[in-house]
Amino acid sequence: MELRQVRYFVRVVELGSMGRAAADLGLVTSALSQQISRLESELSTRLLQRTSSGVVPTDAGVAFLRQAQLMLRHADAAVQAAQQSRLSGQVSIGLAPTTAALLGLPLMLAMRERYPEVRLHLVEALSGYLTSMLNSRQIDLAVVFRTDAARRWSVLPLLDERLFVIGLQTMPGMPQQRRVRLKTLGALPLVLPSGPHGLRATIDAAFGSAGVRPNVVAQIDSLALLMDSVRAGLCATIQPGAATARLDDDRLVLREVADAQASRSNLLASLSDDELSPAGLAARVVMTDVARALVQAGRWPGATLHAH
């Protein structure tokens, strides 16, 4: 006797129909009927009988139903107890500021709903710092934009983000068309993060492919301060669309960079699977699910799910 057969039997009795139960369970009726027949053979008694209005339990079926429902409750309680015992403790997660602006709160809510016994430690820092923290095992997981091949990480491609020129529409030199090429931006004053960080490496490589040297007038390793300088009209910047998630400023416009290289991959990196705790493994699944839901709902500007 298999636990799934017991669940099937209980559902058939609850719905009073083999066809409705099969649809509810995602089975074809013949397959469900076969499983019920096997259960009856195992018990050497008839559990169900057909009537003009559907299916009802026999006397043996009624007696079995009460114990079956109790059996399923105990099985569900056992699963819950095992999960709650396994998924306790703390998991440390690192997010870049642009990623945290979109993923941070939904991740916290999803983890609280699914694994309330797991304590989250969220760290917001630029990707270069997150890489160092992951290497030194100060955090368990992080969304990064490039990997360290010398390290024994587990890496899951998460999503790809297009880059945008972001600035005040009234700023001199700010592109007016919705999509622009990097070769036209050589004179535009830009503020960017400094060299050690993933986004700057991506932008420099894209400008290099376009044969243009960017006009970087300032380097700021703080997203909040960087965007403040853009809002003040001092310069423009090149960032993923998520950089504007925490801003409420209608004066800012986004111009998508059309160059193929002007995108970055978001990678979910963690300690190797044999080092990652059960809570860390669970958090990794939740992070993937939440990011996918945000992209599919159109809440992650310029993002597309990575083609696995």
PDB file of C-alpha atoms in Angstrom:
ATOM      1  CA  MET A   1       0.000   0.000   0.000  1.00  0.00           C
ATOM      2  CA  GLU A   2       1.426   3.367  -1.034  1.00  0.00           C
ATOM      3  CA  LEU A   3       0.684   6.704   0.607  1.00  0.00           C
ATOM      4  CA  ARG A   4      -0.302   8.251  -2.720  1.00  0.00           C
ATOM      5  CA  GLN A   5      -2.947   5.538  -3.205  1.00  0.00           C
ATOM      6  CA  VAL A   6      -4.424   6.442   0.170  1.00  0.00           C
ATOM      7  CA  ARG A   7      -4.514  10.117  -0.871  1.00  0.00           C
ATOM      8  CA  TYR A   8      -6.197   9.166  -4.137  1.00  0.00           C
ATOM      9  CA  PHE A   9      -8.871   7.144  -2.338  1.00  0.00           C
ATOM     10  CA  VAL A  10      -9.628   9.947   0.119  1.00  0.00           C
ATOM     11  CA  ARG A  11      -9.940  12.476  -2.691  1.00  0.00           C
ATOM     12  CA  VAL A  12     -12.320  10.243  -4.675  1.00  0.00           C
ATOM     13  CA  VAL A  13     -14.568   9.892  -1.621  1.00  0.00           C
ATOM     14  CA  GLU A  14     -14.421  13.642  -0.926  1.00  0.00           C
ATOM     15  CA  LEU A  15     -15.440  14.566  -4.496  1.00  0.00           C
ATOM     16  CA  GLY A  16     -17.779  11.602  -5.052  1.00  0.00           C
ATOM     17  CA  SER A  17     -16.537  11.141  -8.601  1.00  0.00           C
ATOM     18  CA  MET A  18     -13.626   9.308 -10.165  1.00  0.00           C
ATOM     19  CA  GLY A  19     -13.510  11.809 -13.040  1.00  0.00           C
ATOM     20  CA  ARG A  20     -13.537  14.927 -10.845  1.00  0.00           C
ATOM     21  CA  ALA A  21     -10.910  13.433  -8.537  1.00  0.00           C
ATOM     22  CA  ALA A  22      -8.681  12.565 -11.489  1.00  0.00           C
ATOM     23  CA  ALA A  23      -8.913  16.124 -12.809  1.00  0.00           C
ATOM     24  CA  ASP A  24      -8.165  17.539  -9.362  1.00  0.00           C
ATOM     25  CA  LEU A  25      -5.130  15.274  -8.956  1.00  0.00           C
ATOM     26  CA  GLY A  26      -3.814  15.873 -12.469  1.00  0.00           C
ATOM     27  CA  LEU A  27      -4.342  12.266 -13.575  1.00  0.00           C
ATOM     28  CA  VAL A  28      -6.294  10.573 -16.293  1.00  0.00           C
ATOM     29  CA  THR A  29      -9.317   8.712 -14.993  1.00  0.00           C
ATOM     30  CA  SER A  30      -8.049   5.302 -16.089  1.00  0.00           C
ATOM     31  CA  ALA A  31      -4.775   5.770 -14.194  1.00  0.00           C
ATOM     32  CA  LEU A  32      -6.630   6.803 -11.040  1.00  0.00           C
ATOM     33  CA  SER A  33      -8.996   3.855 -11.337  1.00  0.00           C
ATOM     34  CA  GLN A  34      -6.012   1.527 -11.696  1.00  0.00           C
ATOM     35  CA  GLN A  35      -4.406   2.860  -8.519  1.00  0.00           C
ATOM     36  CA  ILE A  36      -7.647   2.403  -6.569  1.00  0.00           C
ATOM     37  CA  SER A  37      -7.934  -1.166  -7.884  1.00  0.00           C
ATOM     38  CA  ARG A  38      -4.401  -1.918  -6.705  1.00  0.00           C
ATOM     39  CA  LEU A  39      -5.231  -0.549  -3.271  1.00  0.00           C
ATOM     40  CA  GLU A  40      -8.344  -2.728  -3.090  1.00  0.00           C
ATOM     41  CA  SER A  41      -6.310  -5.758  -4.150  1.00  0.00           C
ATOM     42  CA  GLU A  42      -3.758  -5.033  -1.441  1.00  0.00           C
ATOM     43  CA  LEU A  43      -6.551  -4.835   1.146  1.00  0.00           C
ATOM     44  CA  SER A  44      -8.486  -7.749  -0.373  1.00  0.00           C
ATOM     45  CA  THR A  45     -11.759  -5.838  -0.179  1.00  0.00           C
ATOM     46  CA  ARG A  46     -13.896  -3.492  -2.213  1.00  0.00           C
ATOM     47  CA  LEU A  47     -13.638   0.131  -1.023  1.00  0.00           C
ATOM     48  CA  LEU A  48     -15.823   1.946  -3.582  1.00  0.00           C
ATOM     49  CA  GLN A  49     -19.020   1.245  -5.435  1.00  0.00           C
ATOM     50  CA  ARG A  50     -20.496   3.087  -8.384  1.00  0.00           C
ATOM     51  CA  THR A  51     -24.000   4.569  -8.229  1.00  0.00           C
ATOM     52  CA  SER A  52     -26.095   6.530 -10.673  1.00  0.00           C
ATOM     53  CA  SER A  53     -24.882   9.766  -9.086  1.00  0.00           C
ATOM     54  CA  GLY A  54     -21.193   8.909  -8.757  1.00  0.00           C
ATOM     55  CA  VAL A  55     -18.949   6.898  -6.438  1.00  0.00           C
ATOM     56  CA  VAL A  56     -19.562   6.150  -2.763  1.00  0.00           C
ATOM     57  CA  PRO A  57     -17.543   4.147  -0.227  1.00  0.00           C
ATOM     58  CA  THR A  58     -18.612   0.655   0.794  1.00  0.00           C
ATOM     59  CA  ASP A  59     -18.882  -0.217   4.466  1.00  0.00           C
ATOM     60  CA  ALA A  60     -15.236  -1.285   4.328  1.00  0.00           C
ATOM     61  CA  GLY A  61     -14.465   1.958   2.525  1.00  0.00           C
ATOM     62  CA  VAL A  62     -16.114   4.036   5.260  1.00  0.00           C
ATOM     63  CA  ALA A  63     -14.093   2.237   7.919  1.00  0.00           C
ATOM     64  CA  PHE A  64     -10.896   2.618   5.909  1.00  0.00           C
ATOM     65  CA  LEU A  65     -11.614   6.289   5.189  1.00  0.00           C
ATOM     66  CA  ARG A  66     -11.487   7.300   8.852  1.00  0.00           C
ATOM     67  CA  GLN A  67      -8.135   5.629   9.383  1.00  0.00           C
ATOM     68  CA  ALA A  68      -6.837   6.889   6.003  1.00  0.00           C
ATOM     69  CA  GLN A  69      -7.588  10.498   6.902  1.00  0.00           C
ATOM     70  CA  LEU A  70      -5.795  10.044  10.218  1.00  0.00           C
ATOM     71  CA  MET A  71      -2.869   8.409   8.416  1.00  0.00           C
ATOM     72  CA  LEU A  72      -2.553  11.351   6.031  1.00  0.00           C
ATOM     73  CA  ARG A  73      -2.706  13.881   8.846  1.00  0.00           C
ATOM     74  CA  HIS A  74       0.105  12.059  10.621  1.00  0.00           C
ATOM     75  CA  ALA A  75       2.137  11.887   7.408  1.00  0.00           C
ATOM     76  CA  ASP A  76       1.698  15.605   6.767  1.00  0.00           C
ATOM     77  CA  ALA A  77       2.623  16.386  10.357  1.00  0.00           C
ATOM     78  CA  ALA A  78       5.750  14.237  10.025  1.00  0.00           C
ATOM     79  CA  VAL A  79       6.806  16.121   6.892  1.00  0.00           C
ATOM     80  CA  GLN A  80       6.199  19.464   8.564  1.00  0.00           C
ATOM     81  CA  ALA A  81       8.138  18.450  11.664  1.00  0.00           C
ATOM     82  CA  ALA A  82      11.070  17.288   9.556  1.00  0.00           C
ATOM     83  CA  GLN A  83      11.087  20.496   7.528  1.00  0.00           C
ATOM     84  CA  GLN A  84      10.875  22.727  10.564  1.00  0.00           C
ATOM     85  CA  SER A  85      13.674  20.834  12.225  1.00  0.00           C
ATOM     86  CA  ARG A  86      15.867  20.936   9.113  1.00  0.00           C
ATOM     87  CA  LEU A  87      15.147  24.518   8.138  1.00  0.00           C
ATOM     88  CA  SER A  88      16.301  26.414  11.163  1.00  0.00           C
ATOM     89  CA  GLY A  89      19.279  28.579  11.912  1.00  0.00           C
ATOM     90  CA  GLN A  90      20.570  31.478   9.840  1.00  0.00           C
ATOM     91  CA  VAL A  91      21.481  32.106   6.206  1.00  0.00           C
ATOM     92  CA  SER A  92      23.494  35.135   5.044  1.00  0.00           C
ATOM     93  CA  ILE A  93      22.685  36.579   1.614  1.00  0.00           C
ATOM     94  CA  GLY A  94      24.502  39.336  -0.250  1.00  0.00           C
ATOM     95  CA  LEU A  95      22.776  41.594  -2.773  1.00  0.00           C
ATOM     96  CA  ALA A  96      24.087  44.476  -4.845  1.00  0.00           C
ATOM     97  CA  PRO A  97      22.146  47.713  -4.268  1.00  0.00           C
ATOM     98  CA  THR A  98      20.258  47.525  -7.580  1.00  0.00           C
ATOM     99  CA  THR A  99      19.363  43.888  -6.910  1.00  0.00           C
ATOM    100  CA  ALA A 100      18.362  44.560  -3.312  1.00  0.00           C
ATOM    101  CA  ALA A 101      16.005  47.342  -4.420  1.00  0.00           C
ATOM    102  CA  LEU A 102      13.854  44.811  -6.266  1.00  0.00           C
ATOM    103  CA  LEU A 103      14.612  41.426  -4.734  1.00  0.00           C
ATOM    104  CA  GLY A 104      15.223  42.250  -1.073  1.00  0.00           C
ATOM    105  CA  LEU A 105      11.731  42.771   0.340  1.00  0.00           C
ATOM    106  CA  PRO A 106       9.967  40.100  -1.798  1.00  0.00           C
ATOM    107  CA  LEU A 107      12.676  37.627  -0.726  1.00  0.00           C
ATOM    108  CA  MET A 108      12.129  38.449   2.947  1.00  0.00           C
ATOM    109  CA  LEU A 109       8.376  37.992   2.607  1.00  0.00           C
ATOM    110  CA  ALA A 110       8.721  34.698   0.707  1.00  0.00           C
ATOM    111  CA  MET A 111      11.192  33.274   3.218  1.00  0.00           C
ATOM    112  CA  ARG A 112       8.971  34.265   6.136  1.00  0.00           C
ATOM    113  CA  GLU A 113       6.033  32.530   4.496  1.00  0.00           C
ATOM    114  CA  ARG A 114       7.831  29.333   3.499  1.00  0.00           C
ATOM    115  CA  TYR A 115      10.475  28.933   6.197  1.00  0.00           C
ATOM    116  CA  PRO A 116       9.588  31.051   9.230  1.00  0.00           C
ATOM    117  CA  GLU A 117      12.214  29.328  11.387  1.00  0.00           C
ATOM    118  CA  VAL A 118      15.081  30.489   9.161  1.00  0.00           C
ATOM    119  CA  ARG A 119      16.683  33.785  10.194  1.00  0.00           C
ATOM    120  CA  LEU A 120      17.860  35.958   7.314  1.00  0.00           C
ATOM    121  CA  HIS A 121      20.995  38.070   7.384  1.00  0.00           C
ATOM    122  CA  LEU A 122      20.907  40.364   4.345  1.00  0.00           C
ATOM    123  CA  VAL A 123      23.975  42.304   3.259  1.00  0.00           C
ATOM    124  CA  GLU A 124      23.763  45.104   0.678  1.00  0.00           C
ATOM    125  CA  ALA A 125      27.099  45.912  -0.969  1.00  0.00           C
ATOM    126  CA  LEU A 126      28.640  46.415  -4.396  1.00  0.00           C
ATOM    127  CA  SER A 127      29.338  43.179  -6.227  1.00  0.00           C
ATOM    128  CA  GLY A 128      33.111  43.379  -5.809  1.00  0.00           C
ATOM    129  CA  TYR A 129      32.702  43.370  -2.037  1.00  0.00           C
ATOM    130  CA  LEU A 130      30.153  40.555  -2.204  1.00  0.00           C
ATOM    131  CA  THR A 131      32.647  38.419  -4.096  1.00  0.00           C
ATOM    132  CA  SER A 132      35.225  38.943  -1.360  1.00  0.00           C
ATOM    133  CA  MET A 133      32.685  38.167   1.349  1.00  0.00           C
ATOM    134  CA  LEU A 134      31.622  34.978  -0.387  1.00  0.00           C
ATOM    135  CA  ASN A 135      35.240  33.906  -0.808  1.00  0.00           C
ATOM    136  CA  SER A 136      35.925  34.503   2.880  1.00  0.00           C
ATOM    137  CA  ARG A 137      32.688  32.701   3.824  1.00  0.00           C
ATOM    138  CA  GLN A 138      31.191  35.747   5.502  1.00  0.00           C
ATOM    139  CA  ILE A 139      28.019  35.132   3.486  1.00  0.00           C
ATOM    140  CA  ASP A 140      26.429  31.948   2.147  1.00  0.00           C
ATOM    141  CA  LEU A 141      24.875  33.204  -1.088  1.00  0.00           C
ATOM    142  CA  ALA A 142      25.072  36.285  -3.266  1.00  0.00           C
ATOM    143  CA  VAL A 143      23.789  37.632  -6.564  1.00  0.00           C
ATOM    144  CA  VAL A 144      26.943  38.594  -8.456  1.00  0.00           C
ATOM    145  CA  PHE A 145      27.714  39.628 -12.008  1.00  0.00           C
ATOM    146  CA  ARG A 146      30.904  37.710 -12.658  1.00  0.00           C
ATOM    147  CA  THR A 147      32.453  34.628 -11.090  1.00  0.00           C
ATOM    148  CA  ASP A 148      35.820  33.845  -9.605  1.00  0.00           C
ATOM    149  CA  ALA A 149      36.950  30.765 -11.505  1.00  0.00           C
ATOM    150  CA  ALA A 150      39.548  29.951  -8.856  1.00  0.00           C
ATOM    151  CA  ARG A 151      36.885  29.452  -6.203  1.00  0.00           C
ATOM    152  CA  ARG A 152      34.752  26.396  -5.617  1.00  0.00           C
ATOM    153  CA  TRP A 153      31.355  28.015  -5.954  1.00  0.00           C
ATOM    154  CA  SER A 154      28.006  26.712  -7.007  1.00  0.00           C
ATOM    155  CA  VAL A 155      26.759  29.117  -9.695  1.00  0.00           C
ATOM    156  CA  LEU A 156      23.251  29.324 -11.149  1.00  0.00           C
ATOM    157  CA  PRO A 157      22.516  31.771 -14.016  1.00  0.00           C
ATOM    158  CA  LEU A 158      19.534  33.781 -12.820  1.00  0.00           C
ATOM    159  CA  LEU A 159      18.599  36.505 -15.317  1.00  0.00           C
ATOM    160  CA  ASP A 160      20.012  39.008 -17.809  1.00  0.00           C
ATOM    161  CA  GLU A 161      19.567  42.786 -17.527  1.00  0.00           C
ATOM    162  CA  ARG A 162      19.743  45.402 -20.268  1.00  0.00           C
ATOM    163  CA  LEU A 163      21.611  48.597 -19.421  1.00  0.00           C
ATOM    164  CA  PHE A 164      20.154  52.098 -19.701  1.00  0.00           C
ATOM    165  CA  VAL A 165      21.478  55.622 -19.901  1.00  0.00           C
ATOM    166  CA  ILE A 166      19.778  57.370 -16.975  1.00  0.00           C
ATOM    167  CA  GLY A 167      19.663  61.117 -16.491  1.00  0.00           C
ATOM    168  CA  LEU A 168      17.571  64.256 -16.479  1.00  0.00           C
ATOM    169  CA  GLN A 169      15.785  64.804 -19.768  1.00  0.00           C
ATOM    170  CA  THR A 170      16.922  68.457 -19.704  1.00  0.00           C
ATOM    171  CA  MET A 171      20.605  67.611 -19.222  1.00  0.00           C
ATOM    172  CA  PRO A 172      22.769  68.808 -22.167  1.00  0.00           C
ATOM    173  CA  GLY A 173      23.788  65.850 -24.313  1.00  0.00           C
ATOM    174  CA  MET A 174      21.178  63.482 -22.848  1.00  0.00           C
ATOM    175  CA  PRO A 175      19.914  61.245 -25.688  1.00  0.00           C
ATOM    176  CA  GLN A 176      16.323  61.893 -26.695  1.00  0.00           C
ATOM    177  CA  GLN A 177      15.617  58.679 -28.603  1.00  0.00           C
ATOM    178  CA  ARG A 178      14.450  55.596 -26.676  1.00  0.00           C
ATOM    179  CA  ARG A 179      17.363  53.377 -27.796  1.00  0.00           C
ATOM    180  CA  VAL A 180      20.933  54.595 -28.247  1.00  0.00           C
ATOM    181  CA  ARG A 181      24.318  53.258 -29.313  1.00  0.00           C
ATOM    182  CA  LEU A 182      27.407  53.624 -27.170  1.00  0.00           C
ATOM    183  CA  LYS A 183      29.347  55.128 -30.073  1.00  0.00           C
ATOM    184  CA  THR A 184      27.128  58.218 -29.777  1.00  0.00           C
ATOM    185  CA  LEU A 185      27.812  58.695 -26.058  1.00  0.00           C
ATOM    186  CA  GLY A 186      31.501  59.536 -26.044  1.00  0.00           C
ATOM    187  CA  ALA A 187      30.933  63.170 -24.960  1.00  0.00           C
ATOM    188  CA  LEU A 188      28.212  62.470 -22.391  1.00  0.00           C
ATOM    189  CA  PRO A 189      29.511  63.103 -18.839  1.00  0.00           C
ATOM    190  CA  LEU A 190      29.031  59.939 -16.821  1.00  0.00           C
ATOM    191  CA  VAL A 191      29.252  58.902 -13.190  1.00  0.00           C
ATOM    192  CA  LEU A 192      30.028  55.193 -12.727  1.00  0.00           C
ATOM    193  CA  PRO A 193      31.169  52.839  -9.982  1.00  0.00           C
ATOM    194  CA  SER A 194      34.911  52.213  -9.835  1.00  0.00           C
ATOM    195  CA  GLY A 195      36.858  49.481 -11.578  1.00  0.00           C
ATOM    196  CA  PRO A 196      36.709  46.529  -9.134  1.00  0.00           C
ATOM    197  CA  HIS A 197      32.955  46.129  -9.510  1.00  0.00           C
ATOM    198  CA  GLY A 198      31.086  43.971 -11.997  1.00  0.00           C
ATOM    199  CA  LEU A 199      28.973  46.679 -13.605  1.00  0.00           C
ATOM    200  CA  ARG A 200      31.976  48.900 -14.374  1.00  0.00           C
ATOM    201  CA  ALA A 201      33.792  45.990 -16.012  1.00  0.00           C
ATOM    202  CA  THR A 202      30.727  45.308 -18.183  1.00  0.00           C
ATOM    203  CA  ILE A 203      30.386  48.965 -19.204  1.00  0.00           C
ATOM    204  CA  ASP A 204      34.090  49.366 -20.003  1.00  0.00           C
ATOM    205  CA  ALA A 205      34.048  46.215 -22.129  1.00  0.00           C
ATOM    206  CA  ALA A 206      30.952  47.401 -24.012  1.00  0.00           C
ATOM    207  CA  PHE A 207      32.499  50.807 -24.724  1.00  0.00           C
ATOM    208  CA  GLY A 208      35.667  49.051 -25.851  1.00  0.00           C
ATOM    209  CA  SER A 209      33.716  46.933 -28.317  1.00  0.00           C
ATOM    210  CA  ALA A 210      32.078  50.119 -29.644  1.00  0.00           C
ATOM    211  CA  GLY A 211      35.491  51.762 -30.101  1.00  0.00           C
ATOM    212  CA  VAL A 212      34.613  54.677 -27.805  1.00  0.00           C
ATOM    213  CA  ARG A 213      36.164  55.898 -24.575  1.00  0.00           C
ATOM    214  CA  PRO A 214      33.536  56.933 -22.014  1.00  0.00           C
ATOM    215  CA  ASN A 215      33.648  60.411 -20.521  1.00  0.00           C
ATOM    216  CA  VAL A 216      33.743  59.380 -16.848  1.00  0.00           C
ATOM    217  CA  VAL A 217      33.722  62.542 -14.750  1.00  0.00           C
ATOM    218  CA  ALA A 218      33.216  60.856 -11.379  1.00  0.00           C
ATOM    219  CA  GLN A 219      33.404  57.433  -9.767  1.00  0.00           C
ATOM    220  CA  ILE A 220      31.083  56.717  -6.855  1.00  0.00           C
ATOM    221  CA  ASP A 221      30.838  53.372  -5.068  1.00  0.00           C
ATOM    222  CA  SER A 222      27.449  54.115  -3.523  1.00  0.00           C
ATOM    223  CA  LEU A 223      24.312  53.710  -5.576  1.00  0.00           C
ATOM    224  CA  ALA A 224      22.350  56.217  -3.465  1.00  0.00           C
ATOM    225  CA  LEU A 225      25.000  58.935  -3.797  1.00  0.00           C
ATOM    226  CA  LEU A 226      25.585  58.116  -7.462  1.00  0.00           C
ATOM    227  CA  MET A 227      21.893  58.521  -8.241  1.00  0.00           C
ATOM    228  CA  ASP A 228      21.760  61.725  -6.169  1.00  0.00           C
ATOM    229  CA  SER A 229      24.396  63.215  -8.465  1.00  0.00           C
ATOM    230  CA  VAL A 230      22.345  62.170 -11.491  1.00  0.00           C
ATOM    231  CA  ARG A 231      19.169  63.692 -10.046  1.00  0.00           C
ATOM    232  CA  ALA A 232      21.082  66.906  -9.381  1.00  0.00           C
ATOM    233  CA  GLY A 233      21.886  67.115 -13.091  1.00  0.00           C
ATOM    234  CA  LEU A 234      25.670  66.844 -12.605  1.00  0.00           C
ATOM    235  CA  CYS A 235      25.974  63.940 -15.045  1.00  0.00           C
ATOM    236  CA  ALA A 236      24.236  60.878 -16.394  1.00  0.00           C
ATOM    237  CA  THR A 237      24.958  57.259 -15.597  1.00  0.00           C
ATOM    238  CA  ILE A 238      24.671  53.824 -17.178  1.00  0.00           C
ATOM    239  CA  GLN A 239      22.882  51.344 -14.961  1.00  0.00           C
ATOM    240  CA  PRO A 240      20.346  48.532 -15.134  1.00  0.00           C
ATOM    241  CA  GLY A 241      16.736  49.674 -14.896  1.00  0.00           C
ATOM    242  CA  ALA A 242      16.595  48.406 -11.314  1.00  0.00           C
ATOM    243  CA  ALA A 243      18.740  51.396 -10.262  1.00  0.00           C
ATOM    244  CA  THR A 244      15.607  53.557 -10.339  1.00  0.00           C
ATOM    245  CA  ALA A 245      13.470  51.186  -8.239  1.00  0.00           C
ATOM    246  CA  ARG A 246      13.837  53.255  -5.067  1.00  0.00           C
ATOM    247  CA  LEU A 247      13.519  56.624  -6.787  1.00  0.00           C
ATOM    248  CA  ASP A 248      10.369  58.638  -7.274  1.00  0.00           C
ATOM    249  CA  ASP A 249      11.506  61.277  -9.734  1.00  0.00           C
ATOM    250  CA  ASP A 250       9.605  61.820 -12.966  1.00  0.00           C
ATOM    251  CA  ARG A 251      12.405  63.990 -14.287  1.00  0.00           C
ATOM    252  CA  LEU A 252      14.662  60.990 -14.844  1.00  0.00           C
ATOM    253  CA  VAL A 253      14.464  59.219 -18.192  1.00  0.00           C
ATOM    254  CA  LEU A 254      15.826  55.840 -19.254  1.00  0.00           C
ATOM    255  CA  ARG A 255      17.349  55.252 -22.703  1.00  0.00           C
ATOM    256  CA  GLU A 256      18.074  51.623 -23.481  1.00  0.00           C
ATOM    257  CA  VAL A 257      21.575  50.947 -24.757  1.00  0.00           C
ATOM    258  CA  ALA A 258      21.145  48.979 -27.963  1.00  0.00           C
ATOM    259  CA  ASP A 259      24.650  47.464 -28.119  1.00  0.00           C
ATOM    260  CA  ALA A 260      24.518  43.694 -27.614  1.00  0.00           C
ATOM    261  CA  GLN A 261      27.322  43.870 -25.036  1.00  0.00           C
ATOM    262  CA  ALA A 262      25.386  46.350 -22.882  1.00  0.00           C
ATOM    263  CA  SER A 263      23.824  43.769 -20.623  1.00  0.00           C
ATOM    264  CA  ARG A 264      24.867  41.922 -17.533  1.00  0.00           C
ATOM    265  CA  SER A 265      24.120  38.445 -16.281  1.00  0.00           C
ATOM    266  CA  ASN A 266      22.907  38.045 -12.723  1.00  0.00           C
ATOM    267  CA  LEU A 267      24.435  34.919 -11.239  1.00  0.00           C
ATOM    268  CA  LEU A 268      23.276  33.270  -8.044  1.00  0.00           C
ATOM    269  CA  ALA A 269      26.526  32.158  -6.441  1.00  0.00           C
ATOM    270  CA  SER A 270      26.842  30.211  -3.226  1.00  0.00           C
ATOM    271  CA  LEU A 271      29.206  28.048  -1.301  1.00  0.00           C
ATOM    272  CA  SER A 272      29.501  24.581  -2.791  1.00  0.00           C
ATOM    273  CA  ASP A 273      26.494  22.347  -2.210  1.00  0.00           C
ATOM    274  CA  ASP A 274      28.341  20.180   0.310  1.00  0.00           C
ATOM    275  CA  GLU A 275      29.164  23.296   2.385  1.00  0.00           C
ATOM    276  CA  LEU A 276      25.807  25.031   2.113  1.00  0.00           C
ATOM    277  CA  SER A 277      23.422  24.408   5.012  1.00  0.00           C
ATOM    278  CA  PRO A 278      19.889  23.085   4.442  1.00  0.00           C
ATOM    279  CA  ALA A 279      18.635  26.603   5.194  1.00  0.00           C
ATOM    280  CA  GLY A 280      20.988  27.939   2.526  1.00  0.00           C
ATOM    281  CA  LEU A 281      19.794  25.371   0.010  1.00  0.00           C
ATOM    282  CA  ALA A 282      16.186  26.359   0.718  1.00  0.00           C
ATOM    283  CA  ALA A 283      16.980  30.073   0.426  1.00  0.00           C
ATOM    284  CA  ARG A 284      18.613  29.491  -2.946  1.00  0.00           C
ATOM    285  CA  VAL A 285      15.431  27.917  -4.288  1.00  0.00           C
ATOM    286  CA  VAL A 286      13.304  30.741  -2.877  1.00  0.00           C
ATOM    287  CA  MET A 287      15.584  33.393  -4.405  1.00  0.00           C
ATOM    288  CA  THR A 288      15.265  31.745  -7.811  1.00  0.00           C
ATOM    289  CA  ASP A 289      11.484  31.518  -7.534  1.00  0.00           C
ATOM    290  CA  VAL A 290      11.093  35.141  -6.408  1.00  0.00           C
ATOM    291  CA  ALA A 291      13.371  36.524  -9.137  1.00  0.00           C
ATOM    292  CA  ARG A 292      11.488  34.536 -11.784  1.00  0.00           C
ATOM    293  CA  ALA A 293       8.138  35.808 -10.511  1.00  0.00           C
ATOM    294  CA  LEU A 294       9.325  39.434 -10.550  1.00  0.00           C
ATOM    295  CA  VAL A 295      10.558  39.179 -14.140  1.00  0.00           C
ATOM    296  CA  GLN A 296       7.428  37.401 -15.337  1.00  0.00           C
ATOM    297  CA  ALA A 297       5.261  40.061 -13.683  1.00  0.00           C
ATOM    298  CA  GLY A 298       7.177  42.830 -15.466  1.00  0.00           C
ATOM    299  CA  ARG A 299       8.483  44.267 -12.198  1.00  0.00           C
ATOM    300  CA  TRP A 300      12.184  43.991 -13.079  1.00  0.00           C
ATOM    301  CA  PRO A 301      12.865  46.669 -15.760  1.00  0.00           C
ATOM    302  CA  GLY A 302      14.964  45.447 -18.675  1.00  0.00           C
ATOM    303  CA  ALA A 303      15.320  41.930 -17.276  1.00  0.00           C
ATOM    304  CA  THR A 304      14.812  38.621 -19.043  1.00  0.00           C
ATOM    305  CA  LEU A 305      15.045  35.191 -17.509  1.00  0.00           C
ATOM    306  CA  HIS A 306      18.251  33.406 -18.347  1.00  0.00           C
ATOM    307  CA  ALA A 307      17.793  30.700 -20.958  1.00  0.00           C
ATOM    308  CA  HIS A 308      18.817  27.486 -19.215  1.00  0.00           C
TER     309      HIS A 308
END
